[in-house]
Amino acid sequence: MCNTPARRYADAAWGDRVERAEPAWRRWWQQRLATGKFAFALPGIIVTLLVLALHVADVPALHQLGNLLFDEYNRQLPRPFEDAAVRIVDIDDTTIAREGQWPWPRTDVARLTQALTEAGAAAIAFDIVFSESDRTSPSRIAAVLARNPLARGNYPDVARLADHDRIFADALAASPSIPGFFLTREPNRLDPPDKSGIAIAGSDPGDALPGFAGTIPPLPELAAAAPGSGFVSIVGDNDGIIRRAPLLARIHGRIVPSLSLEALRVAQGAGAIIVKSTDASGELGGGAIGVSRIKVGAFEVPTTSAGELWMHYTAPRPDRIVPAWKILEGRLSPAEMRRLFEGHIIFIGTGASGLRDLVATPIRDRELGVVVHAQAVEQMILGKFIVRPDWAPGVERLALLLFGIGLSLLLPRLGAARGALLAAVALAAAVTGSWYLFSRAQLLVDPTVPALGVVLAYSAVTLLTFYREEKARSYIHRAFDRYLSPELVDRIARDPGQLELGGEERDMTVMFCDVRSFSALSEKLKPNEIIGFLIEFLTPMTDLLLTRKATIDKYIGDAILAFWNAPLDDAEHPENAARGALDMVARLRLLNDPANRPADSLWPGEVRIGIGLNCGPCCVGNMGSSQRLSYSLIGDTVNLASRIEGLTKYYGVTIAIGSSMAERLPGFALIELDQVRVVGRATPERLYALLGDEGLTDDAGFQALAAAQDRLLAAYRQQDWDGADAALAAWPGATFGLGKLGALYAERIAAFRSRPPGPDWDGVFQAVEK
């Protein structure tokens, strides 16, 4: 078509209409990209999305932040105490002093139970496990006396007296009693008493409940007599604080109730406990099946998906507790007993020193475990619950996105000062909203996640701005301090011309270190565990090398390439390299001992390494291309060090060195291994094993080894096989972990006996592998 003025005008008009038709949001986006403002906002958006991913992944550290804030809420606004007809009978220090040391005869516990029953207690729950027979029963006392030659009496008559456990069982049967039992992680086949039926509305939530492998139940006679039974085990969060009381647990395929839940059931004379799952009718389910609510008689209790009750503790209330001695000694009148206990749920616990079960709560660092059971029942009776609603995570994530991304987009326009004010407002809004929901509606909505997003987004955007402003001044350090040694970075910073390609020839020591059988070790670990192990291995080894003035060239998977005498001068580089290698072997010996590793270590077991060292001229400097530089070294010395490391496995030694380095270590414990022609090199090399420093050189055992090794090699190279065998027979190398070396020479000698090498044999071993 022709390009007329009319045509050009029509095209321009059409283009203008297309531009006006673009959505406003797209034009805004393109303007942000064009001006670079979005680039400043991007780090804040990224960290916000990262926090969101961690929240969705349910990372425990984020939970802990919220838990600590909820603890402060509980301290600032504890549950107001109301008498919910719950009492604690405490076997305290005064009771022990007056009634005798624990454990008491079961007749005394029976008297206590009978007194509470006669006072009209609705339920008597024991935060005590009666798992062993009473040693003071008449039959057992009679047996003890019968074995005493100084005792006199009619023991059969004593043995026929009523058994104390039987007396206690009769008291339990005549009372609304609930003996406790422990749940344990150690497996056994003992089953807890089955007193209450569990009915499930919806799918079985058993997998969501805390699971246990074993139990410590009360004596069968006692368990059979009592109308109820519940577990007393309470496990806190990772920091040990009890924030939620477990009401249900799973053991041997059964769901069992807690002591507090069973006490509430027995007090009402109720039948089965009804557990409503998250997918039951009318519930907001989704995801894994868990518990939503528990119904016990007339009471319905909201729980977490794991069947736990969020605890809202009261301030300490001494009037909740009655000392046991006052009941046992009849210090309370019948009227007072009825006032205190009639129609009440009674928990019996041990608060005496040495007996007490102490736990940490948000209110108190040292609280009796029985108080947690009692307060759980109080909340269930009063209907005073704090709840973390199922919509809370969604609200927290939405607030995180609004605050984090919004602040990231606004900060480049507002600047650091006004941005800080906006961030403070966002933080205040998150915390204030959370506190309002807790104080007015007893709802737990965690503000720490959006608050963390605000702090991290503000920090990321502000740091990027600062980074851009400081870019020119710190360019060299930013570019290279993760790749080169600090000394080299400072040297380049002082003279940027050193970034040019090229190098210099220097006399250097080179080390190659490699993990033996790394592929086999890797098969035992997942990819992320391999990385964790390498960090555990490389970090201490690198620290040791840097302490000995090494420059770390690179990590090649599990291998380390290091060198000495560049970029900084080191006149004692052979000695420093040798001591660094010996330090690494000593540290590895410690790391291989499980006692020296943390519990979460990913160390795969016995790890062995091979180290090759060599001295000589190298070309060191900036290697690579004009696009990317690497401060490294090349040369025959480097290649030979690599081959020497590869031969450590063949000779069964940990550290092997070349002849030029051996000449520079006159005081170290060295023995000659062999003459070897390595792959890719025509000139043979004398190899030595480095066994220790000057301290080992003076050792008589090492001196004997060195002399025997010299005799062995001399006879071997002269083809004196009988002499070599005789030297080998007296060779003490196994004492120094050189058993493989001895076996290698024994095999060679036997082979040469049957097929002599000939008169022109030079005694050099030709290596066929790198």
XYZ file of C-alpha atoms in Angstrom, residues 90-100 104 323-325 350-356:
22
model
C -3.039 -31.014 97.863
C -0.678 -33.470 99.530
C 1.666 -30.640 100.458
C 4.769 -30.404 102.634
C 2.725 -29.887 105.802
C 0.631 -32.946 105.022
C 3.744 -35.073 104.519
C 5.227 -33.762 107.763
C 2.064 -34.625 109.715
C 0.946 -37.839 108.005
C 4.273 -39.433 107.072
C 1.264 -43.674 102.116
C -4.415 -29.235 102.222
C -5.025 -32.985 102.570
C -4.035 -33.077 106.250
C 1.041 -33.940 95.240
C 2.518 -30.515 95.855
C 5.119 -31.578 98.417
C 8.794 -31.035 97.655
C 10.216 -34.007 95.806
C 6.758 -35.207 94.744
C 5.383 -32.235 92.876
